[in-house]
Coordinates of C-alpha atoms in Angstrom, one line a residue:
X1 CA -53.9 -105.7 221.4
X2 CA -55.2 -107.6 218.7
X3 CA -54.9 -107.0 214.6
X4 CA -58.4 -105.4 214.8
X5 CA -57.9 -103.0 217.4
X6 CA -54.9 -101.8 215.6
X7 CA -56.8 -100.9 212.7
X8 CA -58.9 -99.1 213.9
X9 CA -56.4 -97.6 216.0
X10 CA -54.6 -96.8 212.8
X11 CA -57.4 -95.5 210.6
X12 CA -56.8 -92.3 212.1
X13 CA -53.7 -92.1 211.8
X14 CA -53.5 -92.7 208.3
X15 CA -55.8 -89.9 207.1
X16 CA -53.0 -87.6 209.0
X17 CA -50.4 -88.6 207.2
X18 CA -52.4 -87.6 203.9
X19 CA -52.0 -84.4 205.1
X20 CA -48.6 -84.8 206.0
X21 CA -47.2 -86.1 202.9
X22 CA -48.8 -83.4 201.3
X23 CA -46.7 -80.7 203.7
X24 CA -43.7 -82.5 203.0
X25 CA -44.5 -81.7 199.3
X26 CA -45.5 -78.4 199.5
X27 CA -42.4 -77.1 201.8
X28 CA -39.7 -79.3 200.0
X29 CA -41.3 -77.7 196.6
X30 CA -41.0 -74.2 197.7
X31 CA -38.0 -75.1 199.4
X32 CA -35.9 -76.5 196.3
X33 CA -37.8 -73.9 194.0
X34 CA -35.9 -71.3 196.3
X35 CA -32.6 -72.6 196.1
X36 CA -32.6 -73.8 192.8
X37 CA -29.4 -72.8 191.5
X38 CA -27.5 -74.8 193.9
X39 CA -30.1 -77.8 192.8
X40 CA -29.3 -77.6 189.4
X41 CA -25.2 -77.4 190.6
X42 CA -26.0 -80.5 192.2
X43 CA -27.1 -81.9 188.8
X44 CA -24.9 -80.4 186.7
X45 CA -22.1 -81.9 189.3
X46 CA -24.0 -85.5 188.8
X47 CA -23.8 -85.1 185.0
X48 CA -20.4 -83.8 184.5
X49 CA -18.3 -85.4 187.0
X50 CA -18.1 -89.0 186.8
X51 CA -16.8 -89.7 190.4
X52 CA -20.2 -88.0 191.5
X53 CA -22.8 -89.9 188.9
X54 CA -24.2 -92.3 191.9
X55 CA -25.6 -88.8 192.8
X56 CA -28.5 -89.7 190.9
X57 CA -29.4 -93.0 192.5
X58 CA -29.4 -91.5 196.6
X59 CA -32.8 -90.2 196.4
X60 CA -34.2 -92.9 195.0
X61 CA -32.5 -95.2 197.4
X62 CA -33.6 -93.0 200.2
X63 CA -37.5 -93.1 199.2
X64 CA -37.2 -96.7 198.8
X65 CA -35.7 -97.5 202.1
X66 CA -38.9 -95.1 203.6
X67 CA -40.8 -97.0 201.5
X68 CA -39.5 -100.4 203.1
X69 CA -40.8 -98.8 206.5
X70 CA -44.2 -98.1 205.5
X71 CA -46.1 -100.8 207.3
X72 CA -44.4 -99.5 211.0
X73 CA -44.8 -95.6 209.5
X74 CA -49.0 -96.2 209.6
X75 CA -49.0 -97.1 212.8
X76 CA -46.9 -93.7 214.2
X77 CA -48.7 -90.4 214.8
X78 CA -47.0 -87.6 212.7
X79 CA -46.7 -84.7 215.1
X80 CA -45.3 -81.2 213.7
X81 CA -42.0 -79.7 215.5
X82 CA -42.2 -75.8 214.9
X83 CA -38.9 -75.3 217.8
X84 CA -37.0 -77.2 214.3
X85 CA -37.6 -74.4 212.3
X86 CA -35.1 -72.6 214.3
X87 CA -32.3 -75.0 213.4
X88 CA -34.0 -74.7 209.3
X89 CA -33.0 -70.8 210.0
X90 CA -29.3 -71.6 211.3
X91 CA -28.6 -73.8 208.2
X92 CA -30.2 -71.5 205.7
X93 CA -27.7 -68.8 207.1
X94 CA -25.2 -70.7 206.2
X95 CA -26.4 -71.2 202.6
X96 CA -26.9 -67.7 202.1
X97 CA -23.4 -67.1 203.5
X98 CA -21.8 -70.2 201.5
X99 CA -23.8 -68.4 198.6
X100 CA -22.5 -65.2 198.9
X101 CA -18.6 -66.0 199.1
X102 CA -19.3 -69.2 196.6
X103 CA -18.5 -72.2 198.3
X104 CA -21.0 -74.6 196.4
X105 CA -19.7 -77.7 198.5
X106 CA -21.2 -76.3 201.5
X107 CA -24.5 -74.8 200.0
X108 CA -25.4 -78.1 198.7
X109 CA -24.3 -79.8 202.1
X110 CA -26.8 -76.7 203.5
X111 CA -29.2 -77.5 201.0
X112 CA -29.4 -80.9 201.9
X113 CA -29.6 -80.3 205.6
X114 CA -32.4 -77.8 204.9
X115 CA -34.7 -80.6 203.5
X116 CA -33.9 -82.6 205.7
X117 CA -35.1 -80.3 208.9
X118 CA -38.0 -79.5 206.8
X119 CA -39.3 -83.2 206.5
X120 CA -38.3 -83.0 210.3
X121 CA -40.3 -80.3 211.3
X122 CA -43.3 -81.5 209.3
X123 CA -43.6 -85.2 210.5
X124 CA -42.4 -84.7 214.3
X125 CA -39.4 -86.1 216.6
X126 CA -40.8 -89.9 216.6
X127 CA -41.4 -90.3 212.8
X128 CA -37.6 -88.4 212.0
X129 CA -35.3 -90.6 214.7
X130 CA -37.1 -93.8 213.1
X131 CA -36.2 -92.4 209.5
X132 CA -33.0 -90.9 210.5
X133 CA -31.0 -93.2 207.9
X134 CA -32.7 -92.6 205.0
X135 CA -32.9 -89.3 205.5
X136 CA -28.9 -88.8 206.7
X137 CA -28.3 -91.1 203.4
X138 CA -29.3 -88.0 201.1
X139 CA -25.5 -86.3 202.1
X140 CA -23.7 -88.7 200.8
X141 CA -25.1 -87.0 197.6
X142 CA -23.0 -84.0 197.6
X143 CA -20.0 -84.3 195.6
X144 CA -17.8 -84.1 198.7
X145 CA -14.0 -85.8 198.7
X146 CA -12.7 -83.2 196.6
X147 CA -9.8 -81.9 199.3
X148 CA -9.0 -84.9 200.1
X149 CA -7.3 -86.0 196.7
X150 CA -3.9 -84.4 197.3
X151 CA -3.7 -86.4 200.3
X152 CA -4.3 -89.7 198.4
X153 CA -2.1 -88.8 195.3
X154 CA 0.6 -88.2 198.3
X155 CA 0.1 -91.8 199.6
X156 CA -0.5 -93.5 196.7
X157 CA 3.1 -92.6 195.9
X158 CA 4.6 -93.2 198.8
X159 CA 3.1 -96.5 198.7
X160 CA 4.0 -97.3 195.8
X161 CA 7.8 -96.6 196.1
X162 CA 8.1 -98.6 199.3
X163 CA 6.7 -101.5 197.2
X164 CA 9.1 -101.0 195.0
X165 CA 11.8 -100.5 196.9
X166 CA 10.8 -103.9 198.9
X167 CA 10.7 -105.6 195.5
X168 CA 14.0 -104.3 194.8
X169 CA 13.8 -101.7 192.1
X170 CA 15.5 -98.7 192.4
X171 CA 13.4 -96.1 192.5
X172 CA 13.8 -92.2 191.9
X173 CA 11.6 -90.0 193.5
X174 CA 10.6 -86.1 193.6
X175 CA 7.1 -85.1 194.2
X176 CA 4.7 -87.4 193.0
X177 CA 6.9 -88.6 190.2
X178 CA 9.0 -91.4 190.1
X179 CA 11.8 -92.9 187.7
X180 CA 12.4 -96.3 187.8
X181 CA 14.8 -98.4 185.0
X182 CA 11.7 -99.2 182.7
X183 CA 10.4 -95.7 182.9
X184 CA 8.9 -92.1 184.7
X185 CA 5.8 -92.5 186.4
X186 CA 3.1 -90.1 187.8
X187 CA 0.3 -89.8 190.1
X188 CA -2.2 -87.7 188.6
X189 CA -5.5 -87.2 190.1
X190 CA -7.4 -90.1 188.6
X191 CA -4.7 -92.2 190.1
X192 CA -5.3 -90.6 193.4
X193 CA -8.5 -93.3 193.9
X194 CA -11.0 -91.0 195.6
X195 CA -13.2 -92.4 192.8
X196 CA -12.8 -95.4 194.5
X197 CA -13.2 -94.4 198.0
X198 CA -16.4 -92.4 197.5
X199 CA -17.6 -95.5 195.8
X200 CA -17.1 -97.6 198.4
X201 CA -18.1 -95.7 201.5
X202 CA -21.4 -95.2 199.7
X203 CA -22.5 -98.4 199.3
X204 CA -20.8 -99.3 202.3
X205 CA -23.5 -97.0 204.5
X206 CA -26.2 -99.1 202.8
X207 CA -24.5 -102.4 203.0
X208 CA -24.0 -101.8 207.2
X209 CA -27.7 -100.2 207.4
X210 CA -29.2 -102.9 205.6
X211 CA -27.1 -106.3 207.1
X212 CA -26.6 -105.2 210.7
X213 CA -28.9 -104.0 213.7
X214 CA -26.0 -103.3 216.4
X215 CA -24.4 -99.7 216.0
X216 CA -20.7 -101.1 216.8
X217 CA -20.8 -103.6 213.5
X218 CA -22.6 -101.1 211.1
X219 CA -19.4 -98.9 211.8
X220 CA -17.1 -101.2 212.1
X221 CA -18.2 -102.1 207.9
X222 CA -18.5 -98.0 207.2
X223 CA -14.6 -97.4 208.7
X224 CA -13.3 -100.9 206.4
X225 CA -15.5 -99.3 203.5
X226 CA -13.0 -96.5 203.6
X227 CA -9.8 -97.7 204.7
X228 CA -9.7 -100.9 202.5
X229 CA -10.0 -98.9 199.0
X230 CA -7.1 -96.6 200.2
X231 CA -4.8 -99.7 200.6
X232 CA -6.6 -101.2 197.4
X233 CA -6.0 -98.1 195.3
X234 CA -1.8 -98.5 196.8
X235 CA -1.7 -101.9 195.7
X236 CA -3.2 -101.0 192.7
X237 CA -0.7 -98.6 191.5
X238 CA 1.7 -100.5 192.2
X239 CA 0.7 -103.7 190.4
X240 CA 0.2 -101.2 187.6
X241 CA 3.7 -100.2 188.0
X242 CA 4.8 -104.1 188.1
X243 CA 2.7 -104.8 184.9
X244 CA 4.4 -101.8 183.1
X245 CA 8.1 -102.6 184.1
X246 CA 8.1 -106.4 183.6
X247 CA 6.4 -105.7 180.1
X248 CA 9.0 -103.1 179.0
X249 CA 6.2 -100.7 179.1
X250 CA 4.4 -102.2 176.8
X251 CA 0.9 -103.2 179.0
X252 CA -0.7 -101.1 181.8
X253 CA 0.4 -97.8 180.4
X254 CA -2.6 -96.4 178.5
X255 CA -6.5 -97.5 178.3
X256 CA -5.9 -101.1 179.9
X257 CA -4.2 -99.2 182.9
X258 CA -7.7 -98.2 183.8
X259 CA -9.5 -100.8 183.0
X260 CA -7.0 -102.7 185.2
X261 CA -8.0 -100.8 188.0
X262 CA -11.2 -101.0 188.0
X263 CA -11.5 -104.7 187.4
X264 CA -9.1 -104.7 190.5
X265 CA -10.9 -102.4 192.6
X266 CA -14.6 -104.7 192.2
X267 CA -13.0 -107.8 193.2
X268 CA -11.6 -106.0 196.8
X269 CA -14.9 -104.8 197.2
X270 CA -16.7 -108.1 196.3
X271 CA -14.5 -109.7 198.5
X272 CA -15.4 -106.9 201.4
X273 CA -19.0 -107.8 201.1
X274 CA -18.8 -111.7 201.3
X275 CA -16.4 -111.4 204.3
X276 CA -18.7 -108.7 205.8
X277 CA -21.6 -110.8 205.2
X278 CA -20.8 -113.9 207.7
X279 CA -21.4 -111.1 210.5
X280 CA -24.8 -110.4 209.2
X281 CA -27.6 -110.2 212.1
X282 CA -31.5 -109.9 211.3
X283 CA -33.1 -106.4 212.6
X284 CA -35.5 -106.6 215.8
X285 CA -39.1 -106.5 215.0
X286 CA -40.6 -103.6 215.5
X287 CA -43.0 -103.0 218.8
X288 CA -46.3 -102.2 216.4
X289 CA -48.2 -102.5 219.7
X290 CA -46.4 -99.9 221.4
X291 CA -46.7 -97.8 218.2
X292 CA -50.1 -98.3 218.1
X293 CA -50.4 -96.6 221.8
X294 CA -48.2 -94.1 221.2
X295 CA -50.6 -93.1 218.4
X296 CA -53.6 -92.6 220.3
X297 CA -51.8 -90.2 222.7
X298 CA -52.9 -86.9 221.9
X299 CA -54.4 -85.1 219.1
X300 CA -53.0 -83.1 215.7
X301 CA -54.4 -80.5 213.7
X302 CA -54.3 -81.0 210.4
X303 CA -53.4 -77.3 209.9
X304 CA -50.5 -77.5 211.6
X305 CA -48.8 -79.3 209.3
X306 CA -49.8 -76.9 206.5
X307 CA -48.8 -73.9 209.1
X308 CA -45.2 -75.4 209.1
X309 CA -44.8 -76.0 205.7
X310 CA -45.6 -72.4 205.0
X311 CA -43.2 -71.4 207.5
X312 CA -40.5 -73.3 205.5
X313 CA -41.5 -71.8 202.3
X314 CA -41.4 -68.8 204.3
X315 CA -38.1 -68.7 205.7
X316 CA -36.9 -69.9 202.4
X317 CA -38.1 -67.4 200.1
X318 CA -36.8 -64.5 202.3
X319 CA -33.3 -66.1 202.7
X320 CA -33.0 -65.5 199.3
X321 CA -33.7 -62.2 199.4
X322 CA -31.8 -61.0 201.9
X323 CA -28.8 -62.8 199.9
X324 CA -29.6 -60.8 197.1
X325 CA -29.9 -57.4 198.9
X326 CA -26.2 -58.3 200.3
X327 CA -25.0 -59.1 196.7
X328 CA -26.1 -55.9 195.8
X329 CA -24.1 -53.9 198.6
X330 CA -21.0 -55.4 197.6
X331 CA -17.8 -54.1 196.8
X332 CA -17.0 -52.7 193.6
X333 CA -14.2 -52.0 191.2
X334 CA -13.5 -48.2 191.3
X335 CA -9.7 -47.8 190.0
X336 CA -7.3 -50.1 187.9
X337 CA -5.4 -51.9 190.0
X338 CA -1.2 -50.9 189.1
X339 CA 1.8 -52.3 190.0
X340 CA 3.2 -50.4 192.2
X341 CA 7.0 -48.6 191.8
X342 CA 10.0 -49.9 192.8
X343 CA 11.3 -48.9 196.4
X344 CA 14.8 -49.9 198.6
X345 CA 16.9 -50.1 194.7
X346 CA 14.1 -52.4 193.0
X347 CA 12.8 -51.6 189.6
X348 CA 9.8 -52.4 187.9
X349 CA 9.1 -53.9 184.3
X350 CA 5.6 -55.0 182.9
X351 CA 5.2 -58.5 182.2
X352 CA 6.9 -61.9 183.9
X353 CA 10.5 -63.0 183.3
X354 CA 10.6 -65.9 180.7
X355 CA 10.6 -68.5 182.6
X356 CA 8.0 -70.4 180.7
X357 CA 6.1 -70.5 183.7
X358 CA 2.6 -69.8 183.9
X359 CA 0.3 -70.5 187.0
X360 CA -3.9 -71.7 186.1
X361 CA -5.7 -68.8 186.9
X362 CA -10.0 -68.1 186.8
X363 CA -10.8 -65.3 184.8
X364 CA -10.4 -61.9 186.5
X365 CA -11.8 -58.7 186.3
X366 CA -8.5 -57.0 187.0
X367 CA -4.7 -58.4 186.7
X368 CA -1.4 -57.2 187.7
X369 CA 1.6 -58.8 186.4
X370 CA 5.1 -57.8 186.7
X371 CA 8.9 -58.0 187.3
X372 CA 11.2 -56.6 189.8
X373 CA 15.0 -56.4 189.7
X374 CA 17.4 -55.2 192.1
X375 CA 20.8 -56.3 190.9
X376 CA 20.7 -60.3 190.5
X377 CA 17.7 -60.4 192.1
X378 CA 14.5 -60.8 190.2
X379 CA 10.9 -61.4 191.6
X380 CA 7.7 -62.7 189.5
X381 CA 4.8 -60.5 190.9
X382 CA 1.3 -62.0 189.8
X383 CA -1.7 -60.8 191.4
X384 CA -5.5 -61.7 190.0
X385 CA -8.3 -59.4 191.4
X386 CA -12.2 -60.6 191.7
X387 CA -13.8 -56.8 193.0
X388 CA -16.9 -58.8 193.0
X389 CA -16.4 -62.6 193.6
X390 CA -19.0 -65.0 193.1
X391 CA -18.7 -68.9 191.6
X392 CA -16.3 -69.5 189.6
X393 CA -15.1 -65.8 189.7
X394 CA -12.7 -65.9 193.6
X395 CA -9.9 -65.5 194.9
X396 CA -10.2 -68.5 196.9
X397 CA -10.8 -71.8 194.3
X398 CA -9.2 -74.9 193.2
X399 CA -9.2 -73.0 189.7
X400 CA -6.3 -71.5 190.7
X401 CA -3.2 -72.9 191.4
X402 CA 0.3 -71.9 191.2
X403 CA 0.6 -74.2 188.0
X404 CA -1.2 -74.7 185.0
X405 CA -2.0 -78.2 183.2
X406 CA 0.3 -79.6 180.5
X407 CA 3.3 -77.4 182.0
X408 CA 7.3 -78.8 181.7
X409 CA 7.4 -77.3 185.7
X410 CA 6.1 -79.8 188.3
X411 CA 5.5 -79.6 191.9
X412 CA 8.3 -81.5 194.0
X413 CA 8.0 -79.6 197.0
X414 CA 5.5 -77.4 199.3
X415 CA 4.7 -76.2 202.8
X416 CA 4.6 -73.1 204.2
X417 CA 6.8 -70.1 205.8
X418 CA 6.8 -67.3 208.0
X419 CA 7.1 -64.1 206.4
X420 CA 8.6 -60.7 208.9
X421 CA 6.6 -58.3 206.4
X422 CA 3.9 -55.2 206.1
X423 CA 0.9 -56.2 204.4
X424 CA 1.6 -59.9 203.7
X425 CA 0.2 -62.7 205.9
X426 CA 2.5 -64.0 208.8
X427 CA 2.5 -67.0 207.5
X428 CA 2.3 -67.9 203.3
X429 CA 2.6 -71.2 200.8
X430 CA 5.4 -71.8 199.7
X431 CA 6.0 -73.8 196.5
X432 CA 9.2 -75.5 195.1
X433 CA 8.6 -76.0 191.3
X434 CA 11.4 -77.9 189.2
X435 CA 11.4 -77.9 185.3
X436 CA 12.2 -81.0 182.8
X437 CA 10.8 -84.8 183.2
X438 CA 13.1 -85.8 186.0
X439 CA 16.4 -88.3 185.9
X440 CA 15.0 -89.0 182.4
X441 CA 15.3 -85.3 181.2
X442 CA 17.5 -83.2 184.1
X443 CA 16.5 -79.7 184.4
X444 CA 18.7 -78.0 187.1
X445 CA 16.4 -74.9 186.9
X446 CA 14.2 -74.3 190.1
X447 CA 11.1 -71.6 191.1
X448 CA 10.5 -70.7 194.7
X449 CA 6.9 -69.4 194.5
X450 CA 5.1 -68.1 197.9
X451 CA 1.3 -67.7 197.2
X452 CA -1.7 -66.1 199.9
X453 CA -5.4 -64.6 199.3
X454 CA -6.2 -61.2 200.0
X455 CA -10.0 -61.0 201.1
X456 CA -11.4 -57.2 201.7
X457 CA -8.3 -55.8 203.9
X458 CA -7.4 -59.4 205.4
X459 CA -4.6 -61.7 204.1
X460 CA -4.2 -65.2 204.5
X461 CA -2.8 -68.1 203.5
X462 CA -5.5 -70.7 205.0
X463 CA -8.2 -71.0 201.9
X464 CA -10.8 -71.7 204.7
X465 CA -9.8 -68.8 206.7
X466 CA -10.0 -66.9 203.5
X467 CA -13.8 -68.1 203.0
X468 CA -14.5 -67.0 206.6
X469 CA -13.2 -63.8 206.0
X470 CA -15.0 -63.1 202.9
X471 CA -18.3 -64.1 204.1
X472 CA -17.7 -61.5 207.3
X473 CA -16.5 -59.0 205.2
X474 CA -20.0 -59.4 203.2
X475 CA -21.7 -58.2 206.3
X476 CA -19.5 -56.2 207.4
X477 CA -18.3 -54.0 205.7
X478 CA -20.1 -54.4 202.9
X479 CA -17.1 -55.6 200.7
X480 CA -16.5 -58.9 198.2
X481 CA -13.1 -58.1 196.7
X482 CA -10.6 -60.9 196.8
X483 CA -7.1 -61.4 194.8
X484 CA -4.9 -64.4 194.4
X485 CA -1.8 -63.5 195.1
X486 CA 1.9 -65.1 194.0
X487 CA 5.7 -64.4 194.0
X488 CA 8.1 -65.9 192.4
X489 CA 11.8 -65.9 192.2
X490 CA 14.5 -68.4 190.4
X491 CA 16.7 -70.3 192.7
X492 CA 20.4 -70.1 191.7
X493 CA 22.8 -73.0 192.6
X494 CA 22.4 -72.1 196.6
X495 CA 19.3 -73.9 197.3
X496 CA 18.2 -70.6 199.9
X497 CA 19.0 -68.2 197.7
X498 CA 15.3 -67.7 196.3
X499 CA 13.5 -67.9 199.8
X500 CA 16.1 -64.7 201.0
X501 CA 15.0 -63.0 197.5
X502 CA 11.7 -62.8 198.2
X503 CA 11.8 -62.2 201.7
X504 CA 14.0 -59.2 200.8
X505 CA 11.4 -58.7 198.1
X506 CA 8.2 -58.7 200.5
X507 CA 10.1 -56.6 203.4
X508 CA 10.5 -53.6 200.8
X509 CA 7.6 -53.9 198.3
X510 CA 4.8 -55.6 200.6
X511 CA 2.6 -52.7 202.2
X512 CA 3.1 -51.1 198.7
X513 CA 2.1 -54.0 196.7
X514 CA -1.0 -54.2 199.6
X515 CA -1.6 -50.9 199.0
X516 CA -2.4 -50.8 195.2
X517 CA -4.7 -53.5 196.2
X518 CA -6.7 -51.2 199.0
X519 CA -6.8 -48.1 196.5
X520 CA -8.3 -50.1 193.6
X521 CA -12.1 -51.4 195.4
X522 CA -14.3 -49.6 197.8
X523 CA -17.1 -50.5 199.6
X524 CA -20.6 -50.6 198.8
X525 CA -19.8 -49.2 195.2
X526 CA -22.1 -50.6 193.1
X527 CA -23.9 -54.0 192.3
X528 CA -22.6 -57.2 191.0
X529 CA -22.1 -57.4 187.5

């Protein structure tokens, strides 16, 4: 087929993707205008957060990279897929439900999805496999990584004392501090390198899209993208580490310890690139012919792209509203939630022991803090009620942990345990916390602190299971109350002696303690404040 028969194959084809592009429009418009709250927590995430700014940059990349494909995209018949609207339904269910029990990261990963099924469903099969990059590139938008950063601060130190120890310093470790003759050390979350590693894997997507055609090499690059800045960001510590001990602590330890790091981290990933780009293959040219004659098969109505677009607006607008008429059959506070009295010899007091511990809590509608004694025993009993939860407002969050910022306690130990008890989950976390600054400043005093949710009548320690069950007890039946839920006890010389306290503790007191939780919401009470 020669260049002229092409164009005028094409001509036709052209004045239907007019009317596509102007469906994509309309539905994504109605679309985004629909969910714009978690659009604007996108932003605000982008603006605020600066391990998420390259947010800003993915949809321009992505229209560029369609833009890139323009001269193949004229020659392709854009044919509307109505059977994807029932996959756009599925994935707007799950906004609504992420919504309604406020886990943003998966709204905006539904979010995403949902414009991306609407451009789907617009423009046809063909047109979306040949776009599928640029239009999977738009997730790696969503400030995801988040969970991931306990893991890394947990192997950045342990990296970094096996360097050391290989080097020959002695090192002393508990948690994710370490002493070593020079000085104390600590992983903290910017050391934990997920800044780096989200960094990396995004430009590492476009680097294997962009230099190679075959599907083995483009994720062989993505998997080194990620697993050389987790080794980068271990070395990196640790030549921090170096820097500070053979200075006698005098470089690497405050604004040049970043600076450090980042100078290091661009020179691996420079050096990733070059080696990645002797393996660099061109992409096959595309069979324009065969596009062409795909083209002239059939016929489209340009209504029917306007007809699906409304559909998505449709579907849209009407998820959000049923959202809303589920927020407003939530539960609702009805009582003040009590401590409850001491049974089996344990006696009650207002308030927590002074410990000088204090966990980082969200703000809650209703809390319940006190003390129970029962000879030398003595339990910490914290509980923080959402009758209503919503963002920022839930039992289940990283806002609340069992320790707050800028404490003298510090986390060297955690897992979980089973617990033989009524009304507390089988299985809870379990929290060794130690006070002072390590060898430098000993501290013999210890906290034992076992921490679960409670979500409508269920209890769990699993913060995913905890989401699950929030979201089913949304629909059924009808309830949104959620507490946060922590005991504590001081362990005494014999290192068991605070686990048997508070498993003494949750055998007597736990189906009471569950109860003042039960008696305090109801049902279908009211709406959301």
């Amino acid at each position: 087929m020669n260049s002229r028969q092409q164009g005028r194959a094409a001509q036709p084809v052209l004045n239907l993707w007019r009317h596509a592009i102007l469906a994509v429009l309309v539905a994504g418009t109605v679309l985004l205008g629909a969910l714009h709250a978690t659009v604007w927590s996108l932003v605000d995430t982008w603006l605020n957060a600066e391990t998420y700014t390259h947010g800003f940059l993915i949809l321009p990349i992505s229209l560029w990279l369609v833009w890139q494909k323009r001269a193949e995209l004229s020659l392709m018949r854009p044919r509307p897929a109505a059977i994807v609207l029932l996959l756009l339904a599925a994935t707007l269910v799950l906004w609504a439900l992420a919504e309604l029990v406020g886990v943003q990261v998966v709204e905006q990963v539904a979010l995403v999805a949902a414009l991306i099924l609407a451009v789907w469903a617009v423009v046809g099969h063909r047109v979306a496999c040949y776009l599928s990059f640029p239009l999977l590139f738009l997730f790696l938008g969503v400030p995801m990584g988040e969970d991931l950063v306990p893991s890394l601060m947990e192997f950045t130190a342990t990296f970094t004392v096996k360097m050391l120890q290989l080097t020959g310093i002695p090192v002393y470790r508990e948690g994710l501090h370490f002493v070593i003759p020079s000085g104390s050390w600590s992983v903290v979350e910017a050391c934990s390198g997920v800044r780096y590693l989200i960094a990396s894997v995004t430009l590492g997507f476009l680097y294997a899209y962009l230099s190679y055609a075959s599907l083995w090499r483009r994720l062989l690059f993505i998997a080194l993208s990620a697993i050389v800045p987790i080794l980068a960001n271990g070395i990196r510590a640790y030549l921090i580490v170096m820097i500070g001990h053979l200075s006698d602590m005098q470089l690497a330890v405050g604004i040049d310890h970043l600076i450090y790091g980042w100078l290091f981290f661009g020179l691996v990933m420079l050096l990733l690139f070059w080696i990645g780009s002797f393996w660099r293959e061109p992409h096959p040219a595309p069979d324009q012919a065969a596009d062409v004659i795909a083209s002239q098969a059939g016929r489209t109505d340009p209504v029917r792209f306007y007809t699906v677009a409304a559909l998505v607006g449709g579907l849209s607008l009407l998820t959000v509203v049923a959202t809303g008429w589920l927020e407003q059959r939530s539960g609702s506070l009805v009582a003040t939630l009590a401590a409850p009295e001491g049974l089996a010899g344990w006696t009650r007091s207002e308030g927590l022991p002074a410990w000088n511990w204090q966990p980082q809590t969200l703000q809650a509608d209703q809390q319940l803090s006190a003390t129970y004694r029962r000879g030398e025993q003595e339990v910490a009993v914290l509980a923080m009620l959402y009758p209503t939860q919503r963002q920022d407002a839930e039992a289940v969050n990283s806002g609340n942990q069992v320790l707050g910022r800028d404490s003298d306690w510090r986390v060297t130990d955690q897992g979980q345990v089973s617990v033989a008890a009524a009304g507390i989950p089988e299985t809870v976390n379990s929290f060794e916390l130690r006070a002072g600054r390590g060898a430098l400043a000993p501290d013999t005093r210890a906290l034992r602190v076992w921490q679960w949710y409670r979500l409508g009548a269920r209890s769990t320690a699993n913060s995913y299971l905890g989401k699950f069950y929030a979201a089913m007890n949304l629909l059924y039946p009808g309830r949104s109350d959620g507490a946060y839920v922590l005991l504590a006890a001081m362990d005494t010389p014999g290192a068991a002696a605070a686990r048997q306290t508070l498993g003494a503790f949750a055998a007597d007191m736990g189906a009471a303690l569950d109860g003042a939780f039960e008696r305090t919401v109801v049902a279908g009470a009211g709406p959301r404040p």
